[in-house]
mmCIF file of C-alpha atoms and ligand atoms in Angstrom:
data_model
loop_
_atom_site.group_PDB
_atom_site.id
_atom_site.type_symbol
_atom_site.label_atom_id
_atom_site.label_comp_id
_atom_site.label_asym_id
_atom_site.label_seq_id
_atom_site.Cartn_x
_atom_site.Cartn_y
_atom_site.Cartn_z
ATOM 1 C CA MET A 1 26.917 -34.909 -31.051
ATOM 2 C CA LEU A 2 25.814 -37.105 -28.295
ATOM 3 C CA ARG A 3 27.280 -34.687 -25.736
ATOM 4 C CA ARG A 4 25.346 -31.787 -27.312
ATOM 5 C CA THR A 5 22.196 -33.699 -27.335
ATOM 6 C CA LEU A 6 22.483 -34.727 -23.592
ATOM 7 C CA GLN A 7 23.229 -31.126 -22.835
ATOM 8 C CA ALA A 8 20.236 -29.996 -24.560
ATOM 9 C CA ILE A 9 18.026 -32.569 -22.760
ATOM 10 C CA SER A 10 19.408 -31.588 -19.366
ATOM 11 C CA ALA A 11 18.848 -27.860 -20.150
ATOM 12 C CA VAL A 12 15.121 -28.679 -21.007
ATOM 13 C CA LEU A 13 14.764 -30.705 -17.818
ATOM 14 C CA PHE A 14 16.331 -28.059 -15.723
ATOM 15 C CA LEU A 15 13.834 -25.413 -17.008
ATOM 16 C CA ALA A 16 10.857 -27.807 -16.612
ATOM 17 C CA LEU A 17 11.644 -28.594 -13.047
ATOM 18 C CA PRO A 18 10.262 -26.387 -10.288
ATOM 19 C CA ALA A 19 12.953 -24.708 -8.168
ATOM 20 C CA THR A 20 13.326 -26.082 -4.761
ATOM 21 C CA ALA A 21 13.449 -23.691 -1.708
ATOM 22 C CA ALA A 22 17.143 -24.532 -1.538
ATOM 23 C CA GLU A 23 17.687 -23.045 -4.982
ATOM 24 C CA PHE A 24 15.281 -20.227 -4.538
ATOM 25 C CA PRO A 25 16.021 -17.521 -5.723
ATOM 26 C CA ASP A 26 18.460 -18.051 -8.423
ATOM 27 C CA ARG A 27 17.559 -14.997 -10.373
ATOM 28 C CA THR A 28 16.127 -11.535 -10.161
ATOM 29 C CA ILE A 29 12.612 -11.064 -8.371
ATOM 30 C CA THR A 30 10.202 -8.537 -9.618
ATOM 31 C CA LEU A 31 8.280 -6.659 -6.852
ATOM 32 C CA ILE A 32 5.103 -5.126 -8.292
ATOM 33 C CA VAL A 33 3.991 -1.848 -6.719
ATOM 34 C CA PRO A 34 0.379 -1.005 -7.867
ATOM 35 C CA TYR A 35 0.862 2.739 -7.589
ATOM 36 C CA ALA A 36 3.110 5.444 -9.174
ATOM 37 C CA ALA A 37 6.821 5.591 -8.658
ATOM 38 C CA GLY A 38 7.873 7.925 -5.811
ATOM 39 C CA GLY A 39 4.768 7.664 -3.949
ATOM 40 C CA PRO A 40 4.212 6.493 -0.386
ATOM 41 C CA THR A 41 3.792 2.807 -1.251
ATOM 42 C CA ASP A 42 6.628 2.687 -3.610
ATOM 43 C CA VAL A 43 9.012 4.215 -1.108
ATOM 44 C CA VAL A 44 8.244 1.324 1.298
ATOM 45 C CA ALA A 45 8.631 -1.157 -1.533
ATOM 46 C CA ARG A 46 11.957 0.105 -2.692
ATOM 47 C CA LEU A 47 13.445 0.134 0.713
ATOM 48 C CA LEU A 48 12.112 -3.276 1.407
ATOM 49 C CA GLY A 49 13.169 -4.736 -1.988
ATOM 50 C CA GLU A 50 16.857 -3.544 -1.398
ATOM 51 C CA SER A 51 17.046 -5.001 1.935
ATOM 52 C CA MET A 52 15.259 -8.265 1.164
ATOM 53 C CA GLY A 53 17.473 -8.676 -1.863
ATOM 54 C CA ARG A 54 20.617 -8.580 0.493
ATOM 55 C CA ASP A 55 19.183 -11.475 2.461
ATOM 56 C CA LEU A 56 18.188 -13.527 -0.719
ATOM 57 C CA HIS A 57 21.498 -12.739 -2.521
ATOM 58 C CA GLN A 58 19.520 -11.638 -5.501
ATOM 59 C CA ASN A 59 18.266 -8.345 -6.946
ATOM 60 C CA ILE A 60 14.726 -7.378 -6.414
ATOM 61 C CA VAL A 61 13.580 -4.938 -9.021
ATOM 62 C CA VAL A 62 10.423 -2.778 -8.394
ATOM 63 C CA GLU A 63 7.987 -2.434 -11.196
ATOM 64 C CA ASN A 64 5.154 0.094 -10.955
ATOM 65 C CA VAL A 65 1.978 -1.405 -12.556
ATOM 66 C CA THR A 66 -0.594 1.336 -11.924
ATOM 67 C CA GLY A 67 -4.149 2.083 -12.474
ATOM 68 C CA ALA A 68 -7.677 1.114 -11.417
ATOM 69 C CA GLY A 69 -7.195 1.997 -7.821
ATOM 70 C CA GLY A 70 -4.304 -0.462 -7.501
ATOM 71 C CA THR A 71 -6.155 -3.476 -8.930
ATOM 72 C CA LEU A 72 -4.073 -3.644 -12.172
ATOM 73 C CA GLY A 73 -0.906 -4.430 -10.165
ATOM 74 C CA SER A 74 -2.733 -6.982 -8.095
ATOM 75 C CA THR A 75 -4.068 -8.634 -11.203
ATOM 76 C CA ARG A 76 -0.502 -8.834 -12.690
ATOM 77 C CA VAL A 77 0.636 -10.822 -9.707
ATOM 78 C CA ALA A 78 -2.511 -12.941 -9.479
ATOM 79 C CA GLN A 79 -1.810 -14.038 -13.005
ATOM 80 C CA ALA A 80 1.885 -14.537 -12.699
ATOM 81 C CA ARG A 81 3.667 -17.971 -12.560
ATOM 82 C CA PRO A 82 3.434 -19.015 -8.884
ATOM 83 C CA ASP A 83 7.221 -19.460 -8.534
ATOM 84 C CA GLY A 84 7.999 -16.534 -6.105
ATOM 85 C CA TYR A 85 9.757 -14.502 -8.936
ATOM 86 C CA THR A 86 6.755 -12.064 -9.215
ATOM 87 C CA ILE A 87 5.530 -10.729 -5.927
ATOM 88 C CA LEU A 88 3.341 -7.910 -4.838
ATOM 89 C CA LEU A 89 3.528 -5.173 -2.179
ATOM 90 C CA HIS A 90 0.023 -3.921 -1.378
ATOM 91 C CA HIS A 91 -1.703 -2.133 1.378
ATOM 92 C CA ILE A 92 -5.194 -1.914 2.984
ATOM 93 C CA ASN A 93 -6.742 -2.112 -0.532
ATOM 94 C CA MET A 94 -6.402 -5.890 -0.395
ATOM 95 C CA ALA A 95 -9.079 -5.744 2.430
ATOM 96 C CA THR A 96 -11.327 -3.157 0.723
ATOM 97 C CA THR A 97 -11.432 -4.436 -2.792
ATOM 98 C CA PRO A 98 -13.474 -7.546 -1.899
ATOM 99 C CA THR A 99 -16.301 -5.254 -0.884
ATOM 100 C CA LEU A 100 -15.830 -2.438 -3.149
ATOM 101 C CA TYR A 101 -15.474 -4.239 -6.491
ATOM 102 C CA ARG A 102 -18.230 -6.370 -7.757
ATOM 103 C CA ARG A 103 -16.026 -7.918 -10.513
ATOM 104 C CA LEU A 104 -12.256 -8.149 -10.891
ATOM 105 C CA PRO A 105 -10.100 -10.255 -13.224
ATOM 106 C CA TYR A 106 -8.971 -12.201 -10.201
ATOM 107 C CA ASP A 107 -10.349 -13.588 -7.026
ATOM 108 C CA PRO A 108 -9.252 -10.785 -4.515
ATOM 109 C CA VAL A 109 -8.775 -13.301 -1.806
ATOM 110 C CA ASN A 110 -7.857 -16.720 -2.998
ATOM 111 C CA ALA A 111 -5.519 -15.586 -5.914
ATOM 112 C CA PHE A 112 -2.690 -14.908 -3.402
ATOM 113 C CA GLU A 113 -0.453 -16.457 -0.813
ATOM 114 C CA PRO A 114 0.215 -13.863 1.990
ATOM 115 C CA VAL A 115 3.916 -13.641 2.843
ATOM 116 C CA GLY A 116 3.891 -11.397 5.757
ATOM 117 C CA LEU A 117 2.902 -8.013 7.094
ATOM 118 C CA VAL A 118 5.313 -5.112 6.579
ATOM 119 C CA THR A 119 4.453 -1.760 8.185
ATOM 120 C CA PRO A 120 1.339 0.123 9.448
ATOM 121 C CA VAL A 121 1.466 3.639 8.081
ATOM 122 C CA PRO A 122 -0.672 6.596 9.458
ATOM 123 C CA MET A 123 -2.338 9.124 7.238
ATOM 124 C CA THR A 124 -2.475 12.847 7.205
ATOM 125 C CA ILE A 125 -5.257 15.121 5.861
ATOM 126 C CA LEU A 126 -3.741 17.767 3.773
ATOM 127 C CA GLY A 127 -4.882 20.734 1.847
ATOM 128 C CA ARG A 128 -3.424 23.158 -0.864
ATOM 129 C CA ARG A 129 -1.391 25.828 0.815
ATOM 130 C CA ASP A 130 -3.806 28.704 -0.055
ATOM 131 C CA LEU A 131 -6.914 26.846 1.088
ATOM 132 C CA PRO A 132 -9.045 29.286 3.224
ATOM 133 C CA ALA A 133 -9.149 27.007 6.268
ATOM 134 C CA ASN A 134 -6.524 26.525 9.070
ATOM 135 C CA THR A 135 -7.944 23.987 11.380
ATOM 136 C CA PHE A 136 -9.648 20.630 10.931
ATOM 137 C CA ALA A 137 -12.928 22.319 12.024
ATOM 138 C CA GLU A 138 -12.545 24.981 9.433
ATOM 139 C CA LEU A 139 -11.709 22.399 6.729
ATOM 140 C CA VAL A 140 -14.915 20.629 7.501
ATOM 141 C CA GLU A 141 -16.848 23.769 7.503
ATOM 142 C CA TRP A 142 -15.237 24.666 4.036
ATOM 143 C CA LEU A 143 -16.022 21.183 2.481
ATOM 144 C CA ARG A 144 -19.633 21.389 3.731
ATOM 145 C CA ALA A 145 -20.014 24.932 2.251
ATOM 146 C CA ASN A 146 -18.470 23.979 -1.092
ATOM 147 C CA GLY A 147 -19.755 20.489 -1.492
ATOM 148 C CA GLU A 148 -18.997 19.360 -5.022
ATOM 149 C CA ARG A 149 -17.086 22.568 -5.868
ATOM 150 C CA ALA A 150 -14.330 21.140 -3.684
ATOM 151 C CA ASN A 151 -11.873 18.643 -5.106
ATOM 152 C CA LEU A 152 -10.404 15.674 -3.256
ATOM 153 C CA ALA A 153 -7.479 13.868 -5.017
ATOM 154 C CA ASP A 154 -7.113 10.185 -4.575
ATOM 155 C CA ALA A 155 -5.545 7.033 -6.163
ATOM 156 C CA GLY A 156 -8.694 5.480 -7.390
ATOM 157 C CA LEU A 157 -11.362 3.204 -5.992
ATOM 158 C CA GLY A 158 -9.743 0.842 -3.484
ATOM 159 C CA ALA A 159 -6.745 3.244 -2.622
ATOM 160 C CA ALA A 160 -5.964 4.222 0.850
ATOM 161 C CA SER A 161 -6.498 7.805 0.000
ATOM 162 C CA GLN A 162 -9.885 6.979 -1.452
ATOM 163 C CA LEU A 163 -10.900 5.034 1.715
ATOM 164 C CA CYS A 164 -9.799 8.015 3.840
ATOM 165 C CA GLY A 165 -11.801 10.394 1.660
ATOM 166 C CA THR A 166 -14.784 8.231 1.773
ATOM 167 C CA LEU A 167 -14.657 8.168 5.710
ATOM 168 C CA LEU A 168 -14.162 11.898 5.693
ATOM 169 C CA GLN A 169 -17.160 12.603 3.245
ATOM 170 C CA HIS A 170 -19.355 10.274 5.146
ATOM 171 C CA SER A 171 -18.490 11.644 8.504
ATOM 172 C CA ILE A 172 -19.216 15.270 7.419
ATOM 173 C CA GLY A 173 -22.268 14.149 5.456
ATOM 174 C CA THR A 174 -21.228 15.986 2.257
ATOM 175 C CA ARG A 175 -20.098 14.699 -1.195
ATOM 176 C CA VAL A 176 -17.178 16.522 -2.783
ATOM 177 C CA THR A 177 -15.637 15.825 -6.311
ATOM 178 C CA THR A 178 -12.997 13.086 -6.342
ATOM 179 C CA VAL A 179 -10.193 13.332 -8.797
ATOM 180 C CA PRO A 180 -8.414 9.920 -9.283
ATOM 181 C CA PHE A 181 -4.691 9.535 -10.163
ATOM 182 C CA ARG A 182 -2.393 6.550 -10.682
ATOM 183 C CA GLY A 183 -1.026 6.939 -7.188
ATOM 184 C CA THR A 184 -0.627 9.812 -4.663
ATOM 185 C CA ALA A 185 2.729 10.854 -6.068
ATOM 186 C CA PRO A 186 0.996 12.584 -8.950
ATOM 187 C CA ALA A 187 -1.855 13.573 -6.802
ATOM 188 C CA MET A 188 0.633 15.275 -4.413
ATOM 189 C CA GLN A 189 2.008 17.302 -7.441
ATOM 190 C CA GLU A 190 -1.496 18.601 -8.235
ATOM 191 C CA LEU A 191 -1.918 19.569 -4.599
ATOM 192 C CA LEU A 192 1.429 21.360 -4.477
ATOM 193 C CA ALA A 193 0.294 23.320 -7.685
ATOM 194 C CA GLY A 194 -2.968 24.170 -6.154
ATOM 195 C CA ARG A 195 -5.033 22.452 -8.741
ATOM 196 C CA VAL A 196 -6.779 20.139 -6.256
ATOM 197 C CA ASP A 197 -7.927 21.206 -2.788
ATOM 198 C CA VAL A 198 -7.554 18.202 -0.452
ATOM 199 C CA LEU A 199 -5.529 14.962 -0.322
ATOM 200 C CA CYS A 200 -5.478 12.151 2.400
ATOM 201 C CA ASP A 201 -2.075 10.360 2.294
ATOM 202 C CA GLN A 202 0.325 8.146 4.122
ATOM 203 C CA THR A 203 3.137 9.873 6.176
ATOM 204 C CA THR A 204 5.587 7.909 4.023
ATOM 205 C CA GLN A 205 5.139 10.528 1.451
ATOM 206 C CA THR A 206 3.625 13.657 3.269
ATOM 207 C CA LEU A 207 6.083 14.459 6.232
ATOM 208 C CA GLU A 208 8.518 16.283 3.943
ATOM 209 C CA TYR A 209 5.817 18.726 2.256
ATOM 210 C CA ILE A 210 4.267 19.266 5.751
ATOM 211 C CA ARG A 211 7.543 20.224 7.267
ATOM 212 C CA ASN A 212 8.539 22.510 4.440
ATOM 213 C CA GLY A 213 5.239 24.147 4.526
ATOM 214 C CA SER A 214 4.283 23.519 0.985
ATOM 215 C CA VAL A 215 1.014 22.019 1.956
ATOM 216 C CA LYS A 216 -1.423 22.607 4.960
ATOM 217 C CA VAL A 217 -1.977 19.766 7.404
ATOM 218 C CA PHE A 218 -5.230 19.458 9.205
ATOM 219 C CA ALA A 219 -5.254 16.068 11.120
ATOM 220 C CA VAL A 220 -3.690 12.713 11.490
ATOM 221 C CA THR A 221 -5.864 9.584 11.115
ATOM 222 C CA THR A 222 -4.516 7.730 14.263
ATOM 223 C CA PRO A 223 -6.182 7.461 17.681
ATOM 224 C CA GLU A 224 -3.119 9.365 19.131
ATOM 225 C CA ARG A 225 -0.974 12.027 17.851
ATOM 226 C CA LEU A 226 2.287 11.055 16.061
ATOM 227 C CA SER A 227 5.669 11.872 17.646
ATOM 228 C CA VAL A 228 6.753 13.147 14.185
ATOM 229 C CA LEU A 229 4.049 15.638 13.959
ATOM 230 C CA PRO A 230 3.294 16.419 17.640
ATOM 231 C CA ASP A 231 1.370 19.615 16.905
ATOM 232 C CA VAL A 232 -1.112 18.085 14.442
ATOM 233 C CA PRO A 233 -4.318 16.994 16.150
ATOM 234 C CA THR A 234 -6.056 13.730 15.482
ATOM 235 C CA THR A 235 -9.428 13.468 13.608
ATOM 236 C CA ALA A 236 -10.833 12.333 16.976
ATOM 237 C CA GLU A 237 -9.757 15.595 18.623
ATOM 238 C CA GLY A 238 -11.464 17.430 15.679
ATOM 239 C CA GLY A 239 -14.667 15.390 16.710
ATOM 240 C CA MET A 240 -14.432 12.859 13.823
ATOM 241 C CA PRO A 241 -13.211 9.523 15.345
ATOM 242 C CA SER A 242 -14.694 7.663 12.596
ATOM 243 C CA VAL A 243 -12.193 9.132 10.138
ATOM 244 C CA GLN A 244 -9.415 6.759 11.651
ATOM 245 C CA VAL A 245 -7.434 4.516 9.429
ATOM 246 C CA MET A 246 -4.054 2.861 9.568
ATOM 247 C CA ILE A 247 -2.555 1.781 6.171
ATOM 248 C CA TRP A 248 -1.033 -1.686 6.784
ATOM 249 C CA HIS A 249 1.115 -3.031 4.040
ATOM 250 C CA GLY A 250 1.670 -6.811 3.216
ATOM 251 C CA LEU A 251 3.634 -8.901 0.711
ATOM 252 C CA TYR A 252 2.045 -11.383 -1.494
ATOM 253 C CA ALA A 253 2.938 -14.303 -3.839
ATOM 254 C CA PRO A 254 0.507 -15.727 -6.469
ATOM 255 C CA HIS A 255 -1.734 -18.479 -5.292
ATOM 256 C CA ALA A 256 -0.091 -22.021 -5.440
ATOM 257 C CA THR A 257 3.406 -20.677 -4.873
ATOM 258 C CA PRO A 258 5.192 -23.632 -3.183
ATOM 259 C CA ARG A 259 5.047 -23.202 0.728
ATOM 260 C CA PRO A 260 8.974 -23.446 1.020
ATOM 261 C CA VAL A 261 9.367 -20.485 -1.435
ATOM 262 C CA VAL A 262 6.815 -18.493 0.477
ATOM 263 C CA GLU A 263 8.629 -19.218 3.724
ATOM 264 C CA ARG A 264 11.915 -18.262 2.227
ATOM 265 C CA LEU A 265 10.478 -14.931 1.200
ATOM 266 C CA SER A 266 8.932 -14.439 4.568
ATOM 267 C CA ARG A 267 12.295 -14.970 6.277
ATOM 268 C CA ALA A 268 13.985 -12.367 4.023
ATOM 269 C CA LEU A 269 10.966 -10.081 4.861
ATOM 270 C CA GLN A 270 11.711 -10.645 8.622
ATOM 271 C CA ALA A 271 15.486 -9.887 7.924
ATOM 272 C CA ALA A 272 14.529 -6.651 6.316
ATOM 273 C CA LEU A 273 12.300 -5.618 9.105
ATOM 274 C CA ARG A 274 15.248 -6.106 11.572
ATOM 275 C CA ASP A 275 17.592 -4.155 9.348
ATOM 276 C CA PRO A 276 18.708 -0.944 11.219
ATOM 277 C CA ARG A 277 18.561 1.057 7.957
ATOM 278 C CA ILE A 278 14.956 0.206 7.510
ATOM 279 C CA ILE A 279 14.152 0.819 11.040
ATOM 280 C CA GLN A 280 15.599 4.317 10.856
ATOM 281 C CA ARG A 281 14.141 5.114 7.532
ATOM 282 C CA PHE A 282 10.724 4.127 8.605
ATOM 283 C CA ALA A 283 10.958 6.172 11.836
ATOM 284 C CA ASP A 284 11.946 9.087 9.697
ATOM 285 C CA MET A 285 8.719 8.604 7.804
ATOM 286 C CA GLY A 286 6.503 8.161 10.924
ATOM 287 C CA THR A 287 6.282 4.337 10.893
ATOM 288 C CA VAL A 288 7.749 1.172 12.331
ATOM 289 C CA PRO A 289 8.277 -2.334 11.022
ATOM 290 C CA GLU A 290 5.799 -4.930 11.889
ATOM 291 C CA PRO A 291 6.928 -7.202 14.723
ATOM 292 C CA GLN A 292 8.594 -10.437 13.427
ATOM 293 C CA ASP A 293 5.708 -12.651 14.369
ATOM 294 C CA ARG A 294 3.371 -10.653 12.140
ATOM 295 C CA ALA A 295 5.783 -10.852 9.163
ATOM 296 C CA THR A 296 4.674 -14.435 8.570
ATOM 297 C CA PRO A 297 2.136 -16.203 6.010
ATOM 298 C CA ASP A 298 -0.194 -17.293 8.849
ATOM 299 C CA ALA A 299 -0.369 -14.072 10.876
ATOM 300 C CA HIS A 300 -0.747 -12.024 7.684
ATOM 301 C CA LYS A 301 -3.590 -14.359 6.432
ATOM 302 C CA ALA A 302 -5.483 -14.091 9.773
ATOM 303 C CA PHE A 303 -5.073 -10.325 9.920
ATOM 304 C CA TRP A 304 -6.192 -9.885 6.369
ATOM 305 C CA ALA A 305 -9.313 -12.005 6.783
ATOM 306 C CA ALA A 306 -10.216 -9.757 9.948
ATOM 307 C CA GLU A 307 -9.622 -6.614 8.065
ATOM 308 C CA ILE A 308 -12.004 -7.665 5.282
ATOM 309 C CA ASP A 309 -14.693 -8.352 7.874
ATOM 310 C CA ARG A 310 -13.951 -5.231 9.844
ATOM 311 C CA TRP A 311 -14.150 -2.871 6.668
ATOM 312 C CA ARG A 312 -17.129 -4.503 5.065
ATOM 313 C CA PRO A 313 -19.890 -2.874 6.962
ATOM 314 C CA ILE A 314 -18.133 0.499 7.231
ATOM 315 C CA LEU A 315 -17.713 0.611 3.482
ATOM 316 C CA GLN A 316 -21.315 -0.487 2.877
ATOM 317 C CA ALA A 317 -22.604 2.259 5.299
ATOM 318 C CA ALA A 318 -20.395 4.934 3.453
ATOM 319 C CA GLY A 319 -21.080 3.500 0.017
ATOM 320 C CA GLN A 320 -22.781 6.603 -1.282
ATOM 321 C CA TYR A 321 -19.616 8.554 -0.755
ATOM 322 C CA ALA A 322 -17.280 6.092 -2.515
ATOM 323 C CA ASP A 323 -16.389 6.895 -6.112
HETATM 324 N N1 LIG B 1 -1.129 6.554 -1.111
HETATM 325 C C1 LIG B 1 -1.800 5.880 -2.234
HETATM 326 C C2 LIG B 1 -3.234 5.382 -1.869
HETATM 327 O O1 LIG B 1 -3.940 6.241 -1.607
HETATM 328 C C3 LIG B 1 -0.958 4.854 -3.002
HETATM 329 C C4 LIG B 1 0.385 5.400 -3.371
HETATM 330 O O2 LIG B 1 0.456 6.218 -4.358
HETATM 331 O O3 LIG B 1 1.335 4.796 -2.757
HETATM 332 O O4 LIG B 1 -3.440 4.165 -1.824
#
């Protein structure tokens, strides 16, 4: 009887005590992806989760919490227990939502502990296969001529695709009809079916469809051409240097997660970014891992703050073209 009582007390005490970094992690970690499964952010998260899990000797399961331009997934992590067992992989959305959203269920900056930067991913501007335009200049002409009769798919206010679409509309001075999805995986299906006209999306999803010719590609959003798509011009070559955007990804824990836990996650992130399998898969998808010294909480924090400042005036100027 006494033994059972002591066992029960120690079990309660064990549960009540916060895990130390030495013990972390002692169970499965949930990695929240704020967009649909099979899409470009999800692909990065699943590769990363698998590799980080090896370093941490625990499983990392990916959960897609989709909707509201990626802010529902962020909300889930912002409101999770700050113990490192619920973390978020998100992208440039984290730098645009503080400007784009007047009210959110979480503080878009202070609700998180940055863990480290993951990978910068270029975007491609695509059209349905039977779109009557073959060059970026012809696409611009077609969008201007069609205005709101033209459809541009995106993943909702705050998504990378929506940011790229906003820059494009602002540059050409024409508003088109935007069609939001829970991620660009479903948006891509609509483009393949020819039910939407245009989609701007990360190479982590689009290369395969560009190469098999099931979509048209008009431009890449980087200052230089990409080695994986050497024949595709940049938006700057097409006369629109302001449609330039790189989709950086970062890993986040909820605010007040103990620093040793954040640092353990960061070390696992760094190990994953050195993993030859990740390096190869990223290269196949037109991207590279962030350097080790950027996969740290401090570098991530500083870069994130600078990105919020950089995008604010651009988004404000392009505001009338946002959703
Ligand atoms: N590419 C999407 C975006 O526009 C997100 C996704 O589905 O991964 O932000």
